[in-house]
Short mmCIF file of C-alpha atoms in Angstrom, two decimals:
data_model
loop_
_atom_site.label_atom_id
_atom_site.label_comp_id
_atom_site.label_asym_id
_atom_site.label_seq_id
_atom_site.Cartn_x
_atom_site.Cartn_y
_atom_site.Cartn_z
CA MET A 1 0.00 0.00 0.00
CA THR A 2 1.40 3.39 -0.99
CA GLU A 3 1.55 6.34 1.39
CA ASP A 4 -1.02 8.23 -0.68
CA ILE A 5 -3.52 5.37 -0.52
CA LEU A 6 -3.00 5.02 3.24
CA GLU A 7 -3.58 8.75 3.80
CA GLU A 8 -6.75 8.62 1.70
CA ARG A 9 -8.11 5.71 3.77
CA ILE A 10 -7.24 7.43 7.02
CA ALA A 11 -9.11 10.52 5.87
CA ILE A 12 -12.18 8.43 5.00
CA VAL A 13 -12.22 6.79 8.44
CA ARG A 14 -11.81 10.13 10.23
CA SER A 15 -14.53 11.69 8.10
CA PHE A 16 -16.89 8.84 8.97
CA ASN A 17 -16.10 9.23 12.68
CA ARG A 18 -16.97 12.93 12.57
CA PHE A 19 -20.13 12.29 10.56
CA PHE A 20 -21.37 9.53 12.84
CA THR A 21 -20.75 11.41 16.08
CA ARG A 22 -22.60 14.41 14.64
CA ARG A 23 -25.46 12.19 13.43
CA ILE A 24 -26.11 10.56 16.79
CA GLY A 25 -25.63 13.84 18.63
CA VAL A 26 -23.06 12.79 21.22
CA LEU A 27 -20.78 15.79 20.76
CA ARG A 28 -23.00 18.06 22.79
CA GLU A 29 -22.08 18.48 26.45
CA GLY A 30 -24.83 17.46 28.83
CA LEU A 31 -25.54 14.28 26.88
CA LEU A 32 -29.23 13.67 26.19
CA HIS A 33 -30.26 16.82 28.08
CA SER A 34 -28.70 15.47 31.27
CA PRO A 35 -26.00 16.90 33.55
CA TYR A 36 -23.56 14.17 32.48
CA SER A 37 -20.81 14.23 29.92
CA LEU A 38 -20.50 11.48 27.32
CA THR A 39 -17.80 9.73 29.35
CA GLU A 40 -19.84 9.93 32.55
CA ALA A 41 -22.82 8.49 30.70
CA ARG A 42 -20.66 5.63 29.43
CA ILE A 43 -19.54 4.87 32.99
CA LEU A 44 -23.11 4.81 34.23
CA PHE A 45 -24.15 2.58 31.32
CA GLU A 46 -21.46 -0.01 31.99
CA LEU A 47 -22.16 -0.10 35.73
CA ALA A 48 -25.89 -0.39 35.08
CA HIS A 49 -25.32 -3.55 33.07
CA SER A 50 -22.64 -5.34 35.06
CA ASP A 51 -21.76 -5.85 38.73
CA GLU A 52 -18.41 -7.36 37.79
CA TYR A 53 -16.31 -4.22 37.27
CA THR A 54 -13.47 -3.12 39.48
CA ALA A 55 -12.19 0.41 38.86
CA SER A 56 -9.23 -0.92 36.87
CA ASP A 57 -11.47 -3.24 34.81
CA LEU A 58 -13.80 -0.34 34.01
CA GLY A 59 -10.89 1.85 32.96
CA ARG A 60 -9.61 -0.80 30.58
CA GLU A 61 -13.09 -1.45 29.17
CA LEU A 62 -13.69 2.22 28.39
CA GLY A 63 -10.08 3.15 27.62
CA LEU A 64 -10.11 5.94 30.21
CA ASP A 65 -7.25 7.79 31.86
CA ALA A 66 -6.90 6.56 35.45
CA GLY A 67 -6.96 10.08 36.86
CA TYR A 68 -10.11 11.07 35.00
CA LEU A 69 -11.87 7.85 35.96
CA SER A 70 -10.92 8.30 39.60
CA ARG A 71 -12.40 11.81 39.66
CA ALA A 72 -15.60 10.65 37.93
CA LEU A 73 -16.06 7.75 40.34
CA ALA A 74 -15.41 10.02 43.32
CA LYS A 75 -18.09 12.38 42.02
CA PHE A 76 -20.60 9.55 41.62
CA GLU A 77 -19.73 8.16 45.05
CA GLN A 78 -20.26 11.59 46.61
CA GLN A 79 -23.64 11.81 44.89
CA GLY A 80 -24.56 8.40 46.28
CA PHE A 81 -24.74 6.81 42.82
CA ILE A 82 -22.16 4.05 43.35
CA GLU A 83 -20.91 1.86 46.17
CA LYS A 84 -17.88 -0.37 46.51
CA VAL A 85 -18.54 -4.02 47.36
CA ARG A 86 -15.72 -6.26 48.56
CA SER A 87 -15.14 -9.39 46.47
CA GLU A 88 -16.10 -12.63 48.20
CA HIS A 89 -13.13 -14.36 46.55
CA ASP A 90 -10.43 -11.69 46.97
CA GLY A 91 -10.67 -9.28 49.88
CA ARG A 92 -8.29 -6.88 48.11
CA GLN A 93 -10.75 -6.31 45.26
CA TYR A 94 -13.81 -4.09 45.28
CA PHE A 95 -16.57 -4.17 42.68
CA LEU A 96 -18.42 -1.02 41.65
CA HIS A 97 -22.20 -1.27 41.94
CA LEU A 98 -24.86 1.29 41.12
CA THR A 99 -26.98 2.16 44.15
CA LYS A 100 -30.72 2.63 44.03
CA GLU A 101 -30.09 6.35 43.49
CA GLY A 102 -27.58 5.57 40.75
CA LYS A 103 -30.08 3.37 38.91
CA LYS A 104 -32.67 6.11 39.32
CA ALA A 105 -30.28 8.65 37.76
CA PHE A 106 -29.42 6.30 34.90
CA ALA A 107 -33.01 5.35 34.01
CA PRO A 108 -34.02 8.60 32.21
CA LEU A 109 -30.65 8.71 30.48
CA ASN A 110 -31.17 5.19 29.18
CA GLN A 111 -34.74 5.95 28.09
CA ARG A 112 -33.72 9.12 26.23
CA SER A 113 -30.93 7.23 24.49
CA ARG A 114 -33.40 4.54 23.41
CA ASP A 115 -35.87 7.17 22.20
CA GLU A 116 -33.21 8.97 20.16
CA VAL A 117 -32.17 5.75 18.43
CA ALA A 118 -35.82 4.88 17.74
CA GLU A 119 -36.33 8.34 16.25
CA MET A 120 -33.25 7.96 14.07
CA LEU A 121 -34.37 4.54 12.81
CA GLY A 122 -37.81 5.98 12.09
CA ASP A 123 -36.29 8.11 9.34
CA PHE A 124 -35.63 4.96 7.29
CA ASN A 125 -37.83 2.31 5.70
CA GLU A 126 -37.47 -1.40 6.53
CA GLU A 127 -34.95 -2.12 3.77
CA GLU A 128 -32.80 0.86 4.75
CA GLN A 129 -32.91 -0.16 8.42
CA GLN A 130 -31.76 -3.68 7.57
CA ARG A 131 -28.91 -2.33 5.44
CA LEU A 132 -27.88 0.08 8.19
CA LEU A 133 -27.93 -2.59 10.91
CA LYS A 134 -26.00 -5.04 8.73
CA ALA A 135 -23.37 -2.39 7.99
CA MET A 136 -23.04 -1.58 11.69
CA GLN A 137 -22.66 -5.25 12.54
CA THR A 138 -20.01 -5.63 9.83
CA ILE A 139 -18.01 -2.70 11.20
CA GLU A 140 -18.29 -4.02 14.75
CA ASN A 141 -17.26 -7.55 13.78
CA ILE A 142 -14.23 -6.41 11.78
CA LEU A 143 -13.00 -3.96 14.39
CA ASP A 144 -13.61 -6.41 17.24
CA LYS A 145 -11.70 -9.10 15.37
CA LYS A 146 -8.65 -6.88 15.00
CA SER A 147 -9.03 -4.98 18.26
CA LEU A 148 -6.28 -4.96 20.86
CA LYS A 149 -8.95 -4.67 23.51
CA TYR A 150 -8.67 -8.39 24.22
CA SER A 151 -5.59 -10.55 24.18
CA GLU A 152 -7.66 -13.57 23.14
CA PRO A 153 -7.02 -15.17 19.74
CA PHE A 154 -10.78 -15.37 19.09
CA TYR A 155 -13.65 -12.93 18.67
CA LEU A 156 -17.39 -13.17 19.16
CA ARG A 157 -20.23 -12.26 16.82
CA THR A 158 -23.97 -12.87 16.54
CA HIS A 159 -25.42 -15.63 14.38
CA GLU A 160 -25.59 -15.54 10.59
CA PRO A 161 -27.24 -17.82 7.99
CA GLY A 162 -25.56 -21.22 8.09
CA ASP A 163 -24.49 -21.05 11.73
CA MET A 164 -27.34 -23.21 13.04
CA GLY A 165 -26.21 -26.00 10.73
CA TRP A 166 -22.70 -25.75 12.15
CA VAL A 167 -23.99 -25.77 15.74
CA THR A 168 -26.09 -28.88 15.10
CA HIS A 169 -23.36 -30.71 13.18
CA ARG A 170 -20.56 -30.05 15.65
CA HIS A 171 -22.68 -30.95 18.68
CA GLY A 172 -23.58 -34.24 17.00
CA VAL A 173 -19.99 -35.04 16.07
CA LEU A 174 -18.24 -33.97 19.28
CA TYR A 175 -20.71 -35.50 21.72
CA SER A 176 -20.57 -38.76 19.78
CA GLN A 177 -16.76 -38.78 19.77
CA GLU A 178 -16.26 -37.66 23.37
CA TYR A 179 -19.23 -39.21 25.20
CA GLY A 180 -20.65 -41.81 22.82
CA TRP A 181 -24.03 -40.06 22.59
CA ASP A 182 -26.26 -41.19 19.74
CA GLU A 183 -28.09 -39.26 17.00
CA HIS A 184 -31.00 -38.38 19.28
CA PHE A 185 -28.82 -35.69 20.84
CA GLU A 186 -28.14 -34.18 17.42
CA ALA A 187 -31.89 -34.23 16.78
CA LEU A 188 -32.47 -32.36 20.05
CA VAL A 189 -29.91 -29.71 19.10
CA ALA A 190 -31.53 -29.36 15.68
CA GLN A 191 -34.89 -28.77 17.34
CA ILE A 192 -33.46 -26.18 19.74
CA THR A 193 -31.75 -24.23 16.96
CA ALA A 194 -34.86 -24.39 14.76
CA ASP A 195 -36.99 -23.06 17.62
CA PHE A 196 -34.47 -20.28 18.19
CA ILE A 197 -34.65 -19.08 14.58
CA ASN A 198 -38.43 -19.47 14.26
CA ASN A 199 -39.17 -17.63 17.52
CA TYR A 200 -36.18 -15.27 17.68
CA LYS A 201 -36.66 -12.16 19.85
CA PRO A 202 -33.61 -9.92 19.18
CA GLU A 203 -34.04 -7.79 22.30
CA ARG A 204 -34.47 -10.83 24.56
CA GLU A 205 -32.40 -13.59 22.96
CA ARG A 206 -28.92 -13.97 21.54
CA CYS A 207 -26.62 -16.51 19.89
CA PHE A 208 -22.90 -15.90 20.29
CA ILE A 209 -20.59 -17.46 17.71
CA ALA A 210 -16.84 -17.56 18.37
CA GLU A 211 -14.36 -17.43 15.50
CA MET A 212 -10.61 -17.97 15.46
CA SER A 213 -8.53 -17.38 12.31
CA GLY A 214 -11.72 -17.22 10.27
CA GLU A 215 -13.06 -20.55 11.58
CA ILE A 216 -15.96 -21.11 13.96
CA VAL A 217 -14.72 -22.62 17.22
CA GLY A 218 -17.56 -22.14 19.70
CA SER A 219 -21.13 -21.12 20.37
CA VAL A 220 -23.71 -20.50 23.07
CA PHE A 221 -27.31 -19.28 23.27
CA VAL A 222 -29.45 -17.16 25.60
CA VAL A 223 -33.18 -17.80 25.09
CA GLN A 224 -36.25 -16.53 26.88
CA ASN A 225 -37.75 -19.01 29.33
CA ASN A 226 -40.33 -16.51 30.58
CA GLU A 227 -40.53 -12.77 31.18
CA THR A 228 -38.11 -12.82 34.12
CA VAL A 229 -36.00 -15.93 33.45
CA ALA A 230 -33.56 -16.61 30.62
CA LYS A 231 -32.02 -19.96 29.74
CA LEU A 232 -28.39 -20.57 28.73
CA ARG A 233 -28.19 -23.33 26.11
CA LEU A 234 -25.80 -25.27 23.86
CA LEU A 235 -22.41 -24.13 25.15
CA LEU A 236 -19.79 -25.65 22.86
CA VAL A 237 -16.05 -25.12 22.43
CA GLU A 238 -14.05 -26.94 19.78
CA PRO A 239 -11.13 -29.03 21.12
CA LYS A 240 -8.57 -26.84 19.31
CA ALA A 241 -9.88 -23.75 21.16
CA ARG A 242 -10.03 -25.21 24.67
CA GLY A 243 -7.76 -23.96 27.42
CA MET A 244 -7.89 -20.37 26.12
CA GLY A 245 -10.74 -19.09 28.27
CA LEU A 246 -13.27 -19.20 25.44
CA GLY A 247 -15.88 -21.17 27.35
CA LYS A 248 -15.75 -18.72 30.24
CA ARG A 249 -15.93 -15.77 27.85
CA LEU A 250 -19.02 -17.21 26.16
CA VAL A 251 -20.81 -17.77 29.46
CA GLY A 252 -19.78 -14.29 30.63
CA GLU A 253 -21.30 -12.74 27.51
CA CYS A 254 -24.53 -14.63 28.17
CA ILE A 255 -24.69 -13.26 31.72
CA ARG A 256 -24.04 -9.70 30.55
CA PHE A 257 -26.66 -9.98 27.82
CA ALA A 258 -29.25 -11.44 30.19
CA LYS A 259 -28.70 -8.55 32.61
CA ARG A 260 -29.04 -5.98 29.82
CA ALA A 261 -32.23 -7.66 28.62
CA GLY A 262 -33.75 -7.22 32.06
CA TYR A 263 -33.94 -10.82 33.25
CA GLY A 264 -33.82 -11.59 36.95
CA ARG A 265 -32.45 -15.13 36.70
CA LEU A 266 -30.42 -17.22 34.28
CA ILE A 267 -30.96 -20.99 34.33
CA LEU A 268 -29.41 -23.91 32.44
CA TRP A 269 -29.73 -27.67 32.12
CA THR A 270 -26.65 -29.85 31.83
CA ASN A 271 -25.41 -33.30 32.76
CA SER A 272 -23.06 -34.28 35.58
CA ILE A 273 -20.44 -35.74 33.24
CA LEU A 274 -19.83 -32.36 31.56
CA THR A 275 -17.31 -31.35 34.22
CA ASP A 276 -15.53 -28.54 32.33
CA ALA A 277 -18.79 -26.72 31.67
CA ARG A 278 -19.93 -27.26 35.28
CA ASN A 279 -16.70 -25.66 36.54
CA ILE A 280 -17.34 -22.58 34.40
CA TYR A 281 -20.87 -22.27 35.75
CA LYS A 282 -19.58 -22.57 39.33
CA SER A 283 -16.98 -19.87 38.70
CA TYR A 284 -19.73 -17.39 37.82
CA GLY A 285 -21.78 -18.22 40.89
CA PHE A 286 -24.36 -20.58 39.40
CA THR A 287 -25.81 -22.95 41.98
CA LEU A 288 -27.08 -26.48 41.47
CA VAL A 289 -30.79 -26.51 42.30
CA ALA A 290 -32.03 -29.90 40.99
CA GLU A 291 -30.78 -33.30 39.85
CA GLU A 292 -32.62 -36.07 38.03
CA ALA A 293 -31.51 -39.43 36.65
CA HIS A 294 -32.56 -40.07 33.07
CA HIS A 295 -31.77 -42.35 30.14
CA SER A 296 -31.08 -40.27 27.04
CA PHE A 297 -28.87 -40.37 23.95
CA GLY A 298 -28.11 -44.04 24.60
CA HIS A 299 -26.79 -43.59 28.16
CA ASP A 300 -27.83 -43.40 31.81
CA LEU A 301 -27.15 -39.81 32.87
CA ILE A 302 -27.69 -37.40 35.75
CA GLY A 303 -29.37 -34.24 34.53
CA GLU A 304 -28.76 -31.05 36.47
CA THR A 305 -30.49 -27.69 36.65
CA TRP A 306 -28.35 -24.70 37.62
CA GLU A 307 -29.38 -21.10 38.17
CA LEU A 308 -27.86 -17.67 38.73
CA THR A 309 -29.59 -14.65 40.23
CA LEU A 310 -28.72 -11.61 38.10
#
């Protein structure tokens, strides 16, 4: 690539950045007619959707200067918006949680943000909206794949046409090879994926697909069980991608999504022999609430129900 071509591409990217920030209106101080700056709003948003942030984790997630973040958190703490909760596993760590007052302050900000996006989408017809959303997803996937934000060799995306076939095929193959399960398990997975596509609720459900070097290496689903309970389903990590933290990352994304979607609990069904998956669930605080012996997929198994309060 010549220097001239590089400079032209840089100019295009910078021009798009300026256009997009103007279009969504985030350059104005007092974001969304509130007393908060854009950065302060981002902090509130992240804390509203996760109880797992320490101050250092939050700084890395948002790419913030430590001094600025410290001042912003001190301001919120003085206003009674946040509290520090000691980790049960490491007494030296404190997690940042929004208080009742903090959630109250965030609620109108979140609603105004939603309304602005709805108003923006309303300017376009259905075809234009689909094109816009697809383009946004493409940008996000490409940038996330190349981002230095994570040191992991994989990246996550949402499902695309053809992915359900992969999920069904690889579950059938791997569970046959590793546990001797018969084709009835593959049929069950096929039914679950078909139900997901036929009844898909984008705001309430999600499929996460993991890719590494352009190849799919993992998947997991969050589906609606009822209005307040979500179900985690079909966690799978290819053998070549195990030992890298992918399984834990997939489950973590499910928990974060379920919180953002407004669920109160996340449940899952597994079997006692799936020890690696069970260890991941335990690490996130899932508790075993029921066990039942059953004969399925050609074997005598112990089915387990686990749940996590969000």
